[in-house]
Short mmCIF file of N, CA and C in Angstrom, two decimals:
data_model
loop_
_atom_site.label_atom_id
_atom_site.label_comp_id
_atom_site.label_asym_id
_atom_site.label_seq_id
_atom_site.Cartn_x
_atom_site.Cartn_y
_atom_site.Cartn_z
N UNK A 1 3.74 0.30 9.83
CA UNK A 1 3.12 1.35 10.60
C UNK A 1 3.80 2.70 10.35
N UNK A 2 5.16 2.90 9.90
CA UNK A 2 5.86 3.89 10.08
C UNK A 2 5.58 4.53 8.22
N UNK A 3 5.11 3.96 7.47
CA UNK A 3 4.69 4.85 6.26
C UNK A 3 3.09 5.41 6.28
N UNK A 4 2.38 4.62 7.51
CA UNK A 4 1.38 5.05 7.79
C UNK A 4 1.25 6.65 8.28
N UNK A 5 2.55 6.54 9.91
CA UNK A 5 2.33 7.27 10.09
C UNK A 5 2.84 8.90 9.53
N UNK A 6 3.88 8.44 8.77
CA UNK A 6 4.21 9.24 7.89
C UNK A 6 3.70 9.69 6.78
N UNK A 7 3.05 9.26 6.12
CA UNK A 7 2.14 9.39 5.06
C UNK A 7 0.99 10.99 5.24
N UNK A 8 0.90 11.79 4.60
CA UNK A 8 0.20 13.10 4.95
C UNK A 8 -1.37 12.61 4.71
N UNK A 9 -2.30 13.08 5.16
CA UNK A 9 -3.69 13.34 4.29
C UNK A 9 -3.99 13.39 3.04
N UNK A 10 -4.42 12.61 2.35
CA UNK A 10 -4.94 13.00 0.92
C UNK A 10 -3.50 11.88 0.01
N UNK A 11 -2.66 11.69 0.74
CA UNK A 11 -1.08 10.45 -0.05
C UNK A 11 -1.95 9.46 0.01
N UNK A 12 -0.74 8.91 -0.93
CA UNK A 12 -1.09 7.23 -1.01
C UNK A 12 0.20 6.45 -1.05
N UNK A 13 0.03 5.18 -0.68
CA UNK A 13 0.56 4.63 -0.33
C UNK A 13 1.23 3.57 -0.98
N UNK A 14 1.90 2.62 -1.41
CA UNK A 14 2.08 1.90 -2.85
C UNK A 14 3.31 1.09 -2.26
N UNK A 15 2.55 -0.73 -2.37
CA UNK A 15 3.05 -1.39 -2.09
C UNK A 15 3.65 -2.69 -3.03
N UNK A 16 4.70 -3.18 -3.47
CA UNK A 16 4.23 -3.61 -4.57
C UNK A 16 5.49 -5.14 -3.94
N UNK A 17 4.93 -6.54 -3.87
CA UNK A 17 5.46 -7.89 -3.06
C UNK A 17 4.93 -8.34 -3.94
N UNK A 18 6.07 -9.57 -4.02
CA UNK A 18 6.13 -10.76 -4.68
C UNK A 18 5.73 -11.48 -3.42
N UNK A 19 4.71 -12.84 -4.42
CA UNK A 19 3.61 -13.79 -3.63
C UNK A 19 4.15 -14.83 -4.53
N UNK A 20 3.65 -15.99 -3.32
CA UNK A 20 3.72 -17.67 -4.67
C UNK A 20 2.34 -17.49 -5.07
N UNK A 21 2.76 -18.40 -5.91
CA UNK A 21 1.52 -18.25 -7.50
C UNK A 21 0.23 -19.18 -6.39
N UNK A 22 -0.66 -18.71 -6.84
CA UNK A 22 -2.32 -18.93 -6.87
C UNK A 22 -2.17 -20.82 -6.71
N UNK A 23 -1.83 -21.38 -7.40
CA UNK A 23 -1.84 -22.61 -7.55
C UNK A 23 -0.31 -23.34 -8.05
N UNK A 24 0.48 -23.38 -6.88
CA UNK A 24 1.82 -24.44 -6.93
C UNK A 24 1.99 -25.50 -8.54
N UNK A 25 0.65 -26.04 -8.55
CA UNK A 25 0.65 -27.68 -8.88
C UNK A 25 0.75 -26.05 -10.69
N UNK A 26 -0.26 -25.42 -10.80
CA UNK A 26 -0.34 -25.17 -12.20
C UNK A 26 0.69 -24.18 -12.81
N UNK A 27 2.00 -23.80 -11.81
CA UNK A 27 2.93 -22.83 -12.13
C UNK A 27 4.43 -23.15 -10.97
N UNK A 28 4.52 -24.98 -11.66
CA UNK A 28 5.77 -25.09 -10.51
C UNK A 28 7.15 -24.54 -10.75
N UNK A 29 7.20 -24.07 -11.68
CA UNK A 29 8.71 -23.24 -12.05
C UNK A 29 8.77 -22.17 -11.02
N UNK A 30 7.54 -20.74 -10.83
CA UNK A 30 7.54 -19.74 -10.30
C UNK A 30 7.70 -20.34 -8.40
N UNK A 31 6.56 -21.21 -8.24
CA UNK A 31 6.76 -21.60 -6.70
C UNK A 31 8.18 -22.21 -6.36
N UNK A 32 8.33 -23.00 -7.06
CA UNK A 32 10.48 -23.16 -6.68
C UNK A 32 11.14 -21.79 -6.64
N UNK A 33 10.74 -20.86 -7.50
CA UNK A 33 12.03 -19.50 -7.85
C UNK A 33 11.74 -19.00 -6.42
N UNK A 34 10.26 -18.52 -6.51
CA UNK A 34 9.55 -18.16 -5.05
C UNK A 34 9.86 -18.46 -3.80
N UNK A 35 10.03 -20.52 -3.69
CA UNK A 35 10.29 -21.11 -2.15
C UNK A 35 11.97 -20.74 -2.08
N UNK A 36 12.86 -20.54 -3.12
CA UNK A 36 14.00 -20.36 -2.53
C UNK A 36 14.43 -18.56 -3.22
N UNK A 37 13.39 -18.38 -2.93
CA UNK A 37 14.21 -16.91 -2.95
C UNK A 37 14.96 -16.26 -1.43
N UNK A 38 15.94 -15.61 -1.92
CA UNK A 38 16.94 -15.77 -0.97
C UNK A 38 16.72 -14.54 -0.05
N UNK A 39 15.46 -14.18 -0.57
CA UNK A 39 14.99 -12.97 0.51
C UNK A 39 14.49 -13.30 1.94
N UNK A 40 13.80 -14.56 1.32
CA UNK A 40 13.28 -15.26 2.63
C UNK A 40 11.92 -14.73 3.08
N UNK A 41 11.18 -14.00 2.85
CA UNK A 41 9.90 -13.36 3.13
C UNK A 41 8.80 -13.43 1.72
N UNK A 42 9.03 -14.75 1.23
CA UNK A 42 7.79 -14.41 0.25
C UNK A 42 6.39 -14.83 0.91
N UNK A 43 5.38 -14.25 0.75
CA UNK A 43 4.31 -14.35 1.57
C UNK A 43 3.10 -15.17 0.31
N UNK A 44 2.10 -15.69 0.95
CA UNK A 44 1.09 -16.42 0.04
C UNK A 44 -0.17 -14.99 0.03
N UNK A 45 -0.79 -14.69 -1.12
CA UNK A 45 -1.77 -13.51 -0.95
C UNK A 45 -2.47 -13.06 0.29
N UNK A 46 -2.96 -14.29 0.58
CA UNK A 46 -4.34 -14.21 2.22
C UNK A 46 -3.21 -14.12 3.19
N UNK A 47 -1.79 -14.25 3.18
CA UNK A 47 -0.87 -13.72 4.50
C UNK A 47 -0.40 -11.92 4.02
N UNK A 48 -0.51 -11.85 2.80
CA UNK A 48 -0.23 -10.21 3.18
C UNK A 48 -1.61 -9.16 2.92
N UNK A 49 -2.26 -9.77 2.61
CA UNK A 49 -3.62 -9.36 2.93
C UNK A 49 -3.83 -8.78 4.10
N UNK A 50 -3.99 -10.10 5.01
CA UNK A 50 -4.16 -10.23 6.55
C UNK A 50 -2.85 -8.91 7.26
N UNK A 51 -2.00 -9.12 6.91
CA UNK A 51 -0.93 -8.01 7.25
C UNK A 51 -1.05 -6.76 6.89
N UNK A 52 -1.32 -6.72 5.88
CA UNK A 52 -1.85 -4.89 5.21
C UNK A 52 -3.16 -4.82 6.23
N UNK A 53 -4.04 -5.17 6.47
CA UNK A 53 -5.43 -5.05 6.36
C UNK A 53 -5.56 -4.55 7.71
N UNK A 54 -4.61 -4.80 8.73
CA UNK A 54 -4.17 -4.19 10.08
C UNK A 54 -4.07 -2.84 9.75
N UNK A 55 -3.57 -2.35 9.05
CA UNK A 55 -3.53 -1.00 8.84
C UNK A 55 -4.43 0.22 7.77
N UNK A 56 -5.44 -0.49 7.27
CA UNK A 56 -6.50 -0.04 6.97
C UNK A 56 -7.22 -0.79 5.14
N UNK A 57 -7.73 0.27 4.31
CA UNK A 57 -8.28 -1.13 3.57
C UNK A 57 -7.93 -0.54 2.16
N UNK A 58 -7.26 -1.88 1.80
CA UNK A 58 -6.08 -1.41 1.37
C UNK A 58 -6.77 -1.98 -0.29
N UNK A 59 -6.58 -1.60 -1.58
CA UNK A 59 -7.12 -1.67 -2.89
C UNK A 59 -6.02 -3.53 -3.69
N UNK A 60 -6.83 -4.65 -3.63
CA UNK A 60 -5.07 -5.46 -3.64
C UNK A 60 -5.26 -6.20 -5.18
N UNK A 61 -4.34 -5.88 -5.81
CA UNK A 61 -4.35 -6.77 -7.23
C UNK A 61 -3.40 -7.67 -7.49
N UNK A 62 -3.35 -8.07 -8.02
CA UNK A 62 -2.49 -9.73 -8.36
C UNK A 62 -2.21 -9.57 -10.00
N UNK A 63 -0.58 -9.98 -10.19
CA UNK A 63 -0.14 -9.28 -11.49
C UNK A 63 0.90 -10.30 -11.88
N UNK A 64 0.83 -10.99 -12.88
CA UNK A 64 1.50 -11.65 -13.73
C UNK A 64 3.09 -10.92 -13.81
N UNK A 65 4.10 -11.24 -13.26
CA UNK A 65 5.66 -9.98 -13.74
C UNK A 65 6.63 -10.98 -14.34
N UNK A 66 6.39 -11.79 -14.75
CA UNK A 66 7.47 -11.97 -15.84
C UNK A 66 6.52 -13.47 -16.96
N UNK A 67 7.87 -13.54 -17.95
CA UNK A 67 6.90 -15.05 -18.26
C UNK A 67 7.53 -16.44 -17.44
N UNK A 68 8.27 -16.60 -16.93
CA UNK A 68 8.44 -17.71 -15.93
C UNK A 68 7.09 -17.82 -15.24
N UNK A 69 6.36 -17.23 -15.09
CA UNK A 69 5.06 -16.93 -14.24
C UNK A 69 5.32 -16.42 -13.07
N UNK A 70 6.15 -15.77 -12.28
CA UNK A 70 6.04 -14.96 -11.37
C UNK A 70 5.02 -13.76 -11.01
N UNK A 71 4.35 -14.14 -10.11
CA UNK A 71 3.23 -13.00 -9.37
C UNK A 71 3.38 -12.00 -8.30
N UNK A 72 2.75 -10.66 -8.35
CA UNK A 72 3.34 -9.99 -7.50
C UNK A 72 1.73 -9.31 -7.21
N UNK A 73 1.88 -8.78 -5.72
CA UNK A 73 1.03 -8.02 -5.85
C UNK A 73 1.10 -6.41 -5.65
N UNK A 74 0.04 -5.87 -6.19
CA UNK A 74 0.23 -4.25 -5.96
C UNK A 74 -1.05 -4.05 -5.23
N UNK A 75 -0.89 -2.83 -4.02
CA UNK A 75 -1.47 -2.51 -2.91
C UNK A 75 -1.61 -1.29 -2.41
N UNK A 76 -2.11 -0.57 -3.14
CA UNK A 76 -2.24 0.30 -2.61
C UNK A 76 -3.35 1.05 -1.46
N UNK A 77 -3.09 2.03 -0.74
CA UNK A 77 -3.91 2.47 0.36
C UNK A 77 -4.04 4.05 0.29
N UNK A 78 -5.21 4.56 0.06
CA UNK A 78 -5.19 6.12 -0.08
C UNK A 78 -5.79 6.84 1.32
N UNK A 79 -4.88 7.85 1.74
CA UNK A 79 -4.67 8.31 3.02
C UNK A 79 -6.69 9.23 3.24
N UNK A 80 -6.95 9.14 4.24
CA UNK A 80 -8.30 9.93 4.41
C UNK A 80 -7.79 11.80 4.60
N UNK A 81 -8.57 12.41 3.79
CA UNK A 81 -8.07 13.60 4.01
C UNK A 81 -8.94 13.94 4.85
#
């Protein structure tokens, strides 16, 4: 809420989270790196979806970031001028 409300007219916004992969069973290296990452907040897509989407509507892509298969997504939200 607080880059929301900070954010001016006409900004954007740029979010960029690591997600477990699309399918566990077809990329189990990345979902292990994922279930024990020591951040502790990795989210599945449709949970940060649902979380962004509280705060307005937000542009969401899904991105291949390394070759282990790790996925991340990028999110951005452009402010209404």
């Amino acid at each position: 809420a607080e880059m929301i409300r900070t954010t001016k007219n006409g900004g954007v916004i740029v979010v960029i989270d690591a997600v477990f992969p699309e399918n566990k069973w077809k990329n189990p290296l990345a979902h292990y790196i994922r279930q024990y990452d020591r951040g502790q907040h990795v989210r599945y897509q449709h949970e940060q979806q649902e979380l962004l989407s509280t705060f307005g509507n937000w542009e969401i892509t899904r991105h291949l970031s390394s070759f282990t298969g790790l996925e991340l997504l990028l999110c951005v939200l452009a402010m209404q001028e």
